Rosetta silent file (secondary structure, phi, psi, omega in degrees, C-alpha in Angstrom):
SEQUENCE: GKQGEGGGEARDAASEAASRSTPLPASMSAPIIGHLRSQLGFQGVVVTDDLEMGAITKHYTLERAVVEGLKAGVDLFLVCHTESKQRAAIEAIAAAVESGEVPEATLLAAVARVDALHAAFVEPAQPAEADGGGAGCGLWIVGSEENRKRIESVLGQKLAQR
SCORE:     score description
SCORE:     0.000 S_00000001
   1 L     0.000  176.051 -177.814  129.851  112.501  157.966 S_00000001
   2 E  -105.919  135.179  178.575  126.339  113.131  159.242 S_00000001
   3 E   -69.441  123.434 -177.658  124.403  110.565  161.195 S_00000001
   4 L  -103.051 -174.350  179.169  121.399  109.589  159.048 S_00000001
   5 H   -64.062  149.941  176.700  118.160  107.713  159.617 S_00000001
   6 H    70.915   13.362  178.033  118.469  104.131  160.781 S_00000001
   7 H    80.642   -4.079  178.727  121.919  104.727  162.265 S_00000001
   8 L   -73.681  159.736 -179.365  123.562  104.748  158.831 S_00000001
   9 E  -103.914  132.405  176.450  126.137  107.337  158.013 S_00000001
  10 E  -109.444  132.044 -178.158  125.601  109.850  155.198 S_00000001
  11 L  -124.470  162.147  174.283  128.656  111.578  153.779 S_00000001
  12 L   -71.969  159.300 -171.716  129.248  114.195  151.167 S_00000001
  13 H   -59.904  -39.868 -177.609  130.015  112.806  147.712 S_00000001
  14 H   -64.302  -47.297 -179.447  133.720  113.699  147.708 S_00000001
  15 H   -70.402  -33.936  177.723  134.517  111.979  150.996 S_00000001
  16 H   -63.976  -46.973 -179.319  132.279  109.048  150.134 S_00000001
  17 H   -62.907  -38.615 -179.199  133.979  108.531  146.768 S_00000001
  18 H   -67.957  -30.228 -175.424  137.409  108.800  148.362 S_00000001
  19 H   -94.479   -3.984 -176.497  136.581  106.213  151.017 S_00000001
  20 L  -114.837  149.281  175.058  134.875  103.665  148.747 S_00000001
  21 L   -88.146  -15.759  178.718  136.272  101.361  146.135 S_00000001
  22 L   -87.529  147.973 -178.263  132.960  101.445  144.243 S_00000001
  23 L   -73.116  168.190  175.191  132.258  104.342  141.887 S_00000001
  24 L   -61.061  154.812  172.468  129.624  107.020  142.411 S_00000001
  25 L   -59.517  151.483 -177.793  126.073  106.188  141.361 S_00000001
  26 H   -55.216  -36.351 -177.802  125.440  107.017  137.691 S_00000001
  27 H   -72.448   -4.572  176.971  123.127  109.881  138.674 S_00000001
  28 H  -122.064   12.313 -173.800  126.035  111.563  140.477 S_00000001
  29 L  -110.386  107.626  177.229  128.744  110.717  137.946 S_00000001
  30 H   -59.329  -39.644  178.041  129.824  113.419  135.489 S_00000001
  31 H   -61.800  -39.197  179.961  131.805  110.869  133.408 S_00000001
  32 H   -67.156  -49.618 -178.348  128.727  108.644  132.988 S_00000001
  33 H   -69.154  -34.838  175.107  126.364  111.490  132.084 S_00000001
  34 H   -61.633  -40.596  177.155  129.077  113.086  129.932 S_00000001
  35 H   -63.378  -43.876  178.538  129.406  109.805  128.016 S_00000001
  36 H   -56.653  -43.977 -177.154  125.645  109.681  127.572 S_00000001
  37 H   -80.176  -49.118 -173.135  125.648  113.180  126.060 S_00000001
  38 H   -82.088  -45.632 -176.421  128.944  113.320  124.138 S_00000001
  39 H   -83.620  -36.979 -177.988  129.555  109.738  123.017 S_00000001
  40 L   -96.649   -8.796  175.263  125.954  108.550  122.668 S_00000001
  41 L    74.642   13.945 -179.581  124.585  111.908  121.508 S_00000001
  42 L   -74.237  121.788  179.872  121.694  112.040  123.987 S_00000001
  43 L  -115.875    9.384 -179.315  120.546  115.638  124.335 S_00000001
  44 L   -82.605 -164.893 -177.051  117.292  115.023  126.204 S_00000001
  45 L   -83.697  127.848  173.856  116.413  115.276  129.879 S_00000001
  46 L   -93.418  122.936 -174.220  118.377  113.121  132.330 S_00000001
  47 E  -120.608  138.978  173.916  116.027  112.082  135.166 S_00000001
  48 E   -82.088  164.850  166.360  116.798  110.305  138.436 S_00000001
  49 E   -74.402  173.178 -179.991  114.746  107.516  139.895 S_00000001
  50 E   -61.195  116.197 -177.891  112.741  108.485  142.991 S_00000001
  51 H   -70.509  -10.471  176.657  115.344  109.679  145.477 S_00000001
  52 H   -84.000   -6.738  179.651  113.062  108.697  148.364 S_00000001
  53 H   -73.306  -20.810  170.770  113.458  104.989  147.540 S_00000001
  54 L   104.367  -14.329 -178.314  116.781  105.016  149.339 S_00000001
  55 L   -58.891  -39.907  178.403  119.320  103.620  146.872 S_00000001
  56 L   -89.549  -48.536 -174.091  121.117  106.979  146.792 S_00000001
  57 L   -73.400   -2.112  170.167  119.955  108.512  150.072 S_00000001
  58 L   -70.547  -26.870 -175.066  121.131  105.437  151.965 S_00000001
  59 L  -114.239  -19.146 -176.118  124.649  106.769  151.321 S_00000001
  60 L  -136.650  151.396  172.110  124.163  110.535  150.751 S_00000001
  61 L   -67.620  155.558  176.901  121.847  113.179  152.117 S_00000001
  62 H   -57.386  -44.208 -178.648  119.068  114.151  149.721 S_00000001
  63 H   -60.754  -44.348  179.711  120.493  117.670  149.522 S_00000001
  64 H   -67.811  -38.193 -179.704  123.977  116.425  148.602 S_00000001
  65 H   -61.514  -43.150 -178.464  122.536  113.951  146.084 S_00000001
  66 H   -72.920  -36.572  179.070  120.659  116.639  144.143 S_00000001
  67 H   -67.291  -47.917  179.038  123.560  119.085  144.170 S_00000001
  68 H   -65.033  -36.927  177.101  126.092  116.460  143.052 S_00000001
  69 H   -63.333  -44.143  178.005  123.595  115.158  140.506 S_00000001
  70 H   -62.707  -43.379  177.798  123.050  118.637  139.038 S_00000001
  71 H   -61.113  -33.920 -178.903  126.820  119.177  138.870 S_00000001
  72 H   -77.901  -20.053  178.291  127.133  115.816  137.080 S_00000001
  73 L   121.728    7.761  176.106  124.482  116.743  134.505 S_00000001
  74 L   -72.634  140.968 -178.134  121.130  115.498  135.836 S_00000001
  75 L  -102.288  -31.155 -171.518  118.247  117.750  134.771 S_00000001
  76 E  -141.330  125.751 -177.877  115.285  116.470  136.784 S_00000001
  77 E  -108.989  126.327  177.275  115.209  114.889  140.239 S_00000001
  78 E   -90.101  120.802  173.480  112.283  112.764  141.330 S_00000001
  79 L  -131.530   93.381 -158.586  111.320  113.229  144.971 S_00000001
  80 L   -93.722  -10.401 -168.759  107.896  111.670  144.807 S_00000001
  81 L  -123.804  -34.051 -168.078  106.363  111.371  148.252 S_00000001
  82 L  -119.219  116.292 -176.749  107.289  113.926  150.900 S_00000001
  83 H   -57.270  -41.294 -178.966  106.695  117.646  150.440 S_00000001
  84 H   -62.807  -34.868  177.132  109.347  118.619  153.000 S_00000001
  85 H   -72.789  -35.046  175.709  111.933  116.574  151.079 S_00000001
  86 H   -62.275  -46.343  178.190  110.803  118.154  147.796 S_00000001
  87 H   -61.879  -41.863 -179.934  111.286  121.595  149.323 S_00000001
  88 H   -62.020  -39.545  178.847  114.683  120.572  150.731 S_00000001
  89 H   -65.385  -44.861  178.706  115.834  119.420  147.294 S_00000001
  90 H   -62.244  -46.115 -178.539  114.729  122.678  145.640 S_00000001
  91 H   -67.282  -33.874  177.354  116.339  124.789  148.341 S_00000001
  92 H   -64.313  -41.882  177.325  119.590  122.781  148.168 S_00000001
  93 H   -65.359  -45.505  179.181  119.821  123.451  144.438 S_00000001
  94 H   -57.859  -46.315 -179.267  118.983  127.136  144.961 S_00000001
  95 H   -63.999  -38.872 -179.457  121.649  127.461  147.677 S_00000001
  96 H   -66.544  -36.468  177.325  124.259  125.680  145.539 S_00000001
  97 H   -73.301  -44.889 -179.932  123.639  128.068  142.627 S_00000001
  98 H   -60.401  -35.507 -178.353  123.512  131.130  144.885 S_00000001
  99 H   -81.814  -14.392 -177.503  126.831  130.140  146.531 S_00000001
 100 L    92.421   -2.197  177.707  128.514  129.416  143.193 S_00000001
 101 L   -61.222  -37.628  174.896  129.009  125.709  143.921 S_00000001
 102 L  -112.833  122.264  178.925  126.880  125.007  140.841 S_00000001
 103 L   -61.890  142.578  177.386  127.405  127.414  137.921 S_00000001
 104 H   -53.915  -38.121 -178.477  124.285  129.262  136.779 S_00000001
 105 H   -60.139  -32.754  178.139  124.952  127.952  133.259 S_00000001
 106 H   -65.576  -46.611  178.510  124.542  124.391  134.533 S_00000001
 107 H   -65.797  -42.543  179.738  121.114  125.161  135.976 S_00000001
 108 H   -61.177  -38.863  178.171  120.102  127.153  132.880 S_00000001
 109 H   -65.368  -41.742  177.798  121.028  124.230  130.604 S_00000001
 110 H   -64.661  -43.915  178.452  118.957  121.854  132.754 S_00000001
 111 H   -60.007  -42.511 -179.531  116.030  124.296  132.777 S_00000001
 112 H   -62.949  -41.730  179.120  116.214  124.610  128.986 S_00000001
 113 H   -67.346  -41.999  178.073  116.109  120.838  128.490 S_00000001
 114 H   -66.129  -41.295  177.236  113.204  120.433  130.938 S_00000001
 115 H   -59.333  -42.040  179.358  111.393  123.381  129.307 S_00000001
 116 H   -63.863  -42.454  177.128  111.782  121.742  125.874 S_00000001
 117 H   -63.258  -45.493  179.538  110.386  118.461  127.206 S_00000001
 118 H   -59.767  -46.986 -178.651  107.579  120.322  128.949 S_00000001
 119 H   -62.534  -33.836 -177.311  106.684  122.303  125.812 S_00000001
 120 H   -78.104  -28.424 -169.317  106.559  119.135  123.731 S_00000001
 121 H  -129.494   -8.379 -173.461  104.439  117.002  126.041 S_00000001
 122 L  -116.795  136.031  175.185  102.663  118.963  128.812 S_00000001
 123 L   -76.559  155.857 -178.943   99.551  121.091  128.557 S_00000001
 124 L   -55.015  143.218  179.491   99.652  124.521  130.238 S_00000001
 125 L   -68.426  144.474  173.559   99.291  124.432  134.024 S_00000001
 126 L   -82.953  152.657  175.498   95.989  125.480  135.542 S_00000001
 127 L   -56.845  147.103 -176.526   96.044  128.203  138.186 S_00000001
 128 H   -54.801  -37.830 -178.515   96.653  126.761  141.669 S_00000001
 129 H   -64.369  -34.025 -176.027   93.162  127.818  142.833 S_00000001
 130 H   -70.392  -27.439 -177.464   91.524  125.871  139.991 S_00000001
 131 H   -98.474    5.413  177.373   93.105  122.545  140.952 S_00000001
 132 L    75.317   11.423 -175.361   92.337  122.824  144.676 S_00000001
 133 L   -72.973  -22.658  177.781   96.043  122.851  145.538 S_00000001
 134 L    86.383 -177.476 -176.515   95.833  125.821  147.856 S_00000001
 135 L   -63.183  137.646  177.079   98.315  128.579  148.619 S_00000001
 136 L    80.839   -4.847 -177.079  101.855  128.023  147.436 S_00000001
 137 H   -64.262  -30.686 -176.573  100.884  125.092  145.232 S_00000001
 138 H   -60.536  -26.565  178.711  102.062  126.900  142.089 S_00000001
 139 H   -58.198  -32.563 -174.394  105.695  126.523  143.102 S_00000001
 140 H   -89.150   -3.040  178.871  105.393  122.784  142.452 S_00000001
 141 L   -96.213  110.633 -178.766  103.843  123.132  138.996 S_00000001
 142 L   -57.621  127.651  178.994  106.648  123.129  136.437 S_00000001
 143 L    90.077   -7.872  178.233  106.259  126.177  134.224 S_00000001
 144 L   -69.968  161.535 -179.847  103.826  127.985  136.532 S_00000001
 145 H   -59.203  -43.652  179.915  104.433  131.654  137.223 S_00000001
 146 H   -63.197  -41.720  178.433  105.402  130.939  140.866 S_00000001
 147 H   -62.627  -47.833 -178.961  107.821  128.181  139.781 S_00000001
 148 H   -64.568  -38.793  179.517  109.472  130.384  137.137 S_00000001
 149 H   -63.393  -38.587  178.437  109.763  133.321  139.590 S_00000001
 150 H   -64.788  -43.212  177.957  111.624  131.106  142.118 S_00000001
 151 H   -62.444  -44.657  179.796  114.048  129.960  139.434 S_00000001
 152 H   -63.634  -35.286  179.357  114.535  133.561  138.267 S_00000001
 153 H   -66.938  -34.941  177.332  115.176  134.718  141.846 S_00000001
 154 H   -68.613  -43.895 -177.096  117.949  132.130  142.182 S_00000001
 155 H   -77.301  -23.856 -176.017  119.487  133.060  138.851 S_00000001
 156 L    73.007   22.406  178.927  119.028  136.811  139.299 S_00000001
 157 L  -156.270  160.704  179.478  117.719  137.028  135.740 S_00000001
 158 L   -76.045  144.606  172.416  114.615  136.369  133.700 S_00000001
 159 L   -82.713  153.252  176.277  114.144  133.020  131.973 S_00000001
 160 L   -63.375  140.516  178.148  113.435  132.995  128.250 S_00000001
 161 L   -80.489  144.022  177.968  109.733  132.966  127.500 S_00000001
 162 L   -79.838    0.000    0.000  108.303  129.957  125.689 S_00000001
């Protein structure tokens, strides 16, 4: 495993699960999220709690948590406080899709569910210059042109237009 903050040890999900008698957290458990979707019929967006609070990242790196969570069926990961951690989470997902660890179809299904939620409840994003966010801010606005282009670059294909 990798030595984490505070002297604790962070391991990848497979080795952690194998070495623990307790199950994976629900946000990293395909059986739990599968039950939510197939048995309970929930077809909406599955969202994590803030991953910076430490309940998950006490045991897993942030990067491993988002990749395992996406593989398990999570659609939206909250990383609420630190821009560098937000970027790390996005890049971990991008790398996992680019390497084939996470199938493109998994990411596309998550994007479609988030897009549907976004279309139903969020007003169109303002240009980054208008909100004072500065250069590169558009990447962090869900549905912005910069955000969609990054997703498309990972997938190697255009996303459906809303």
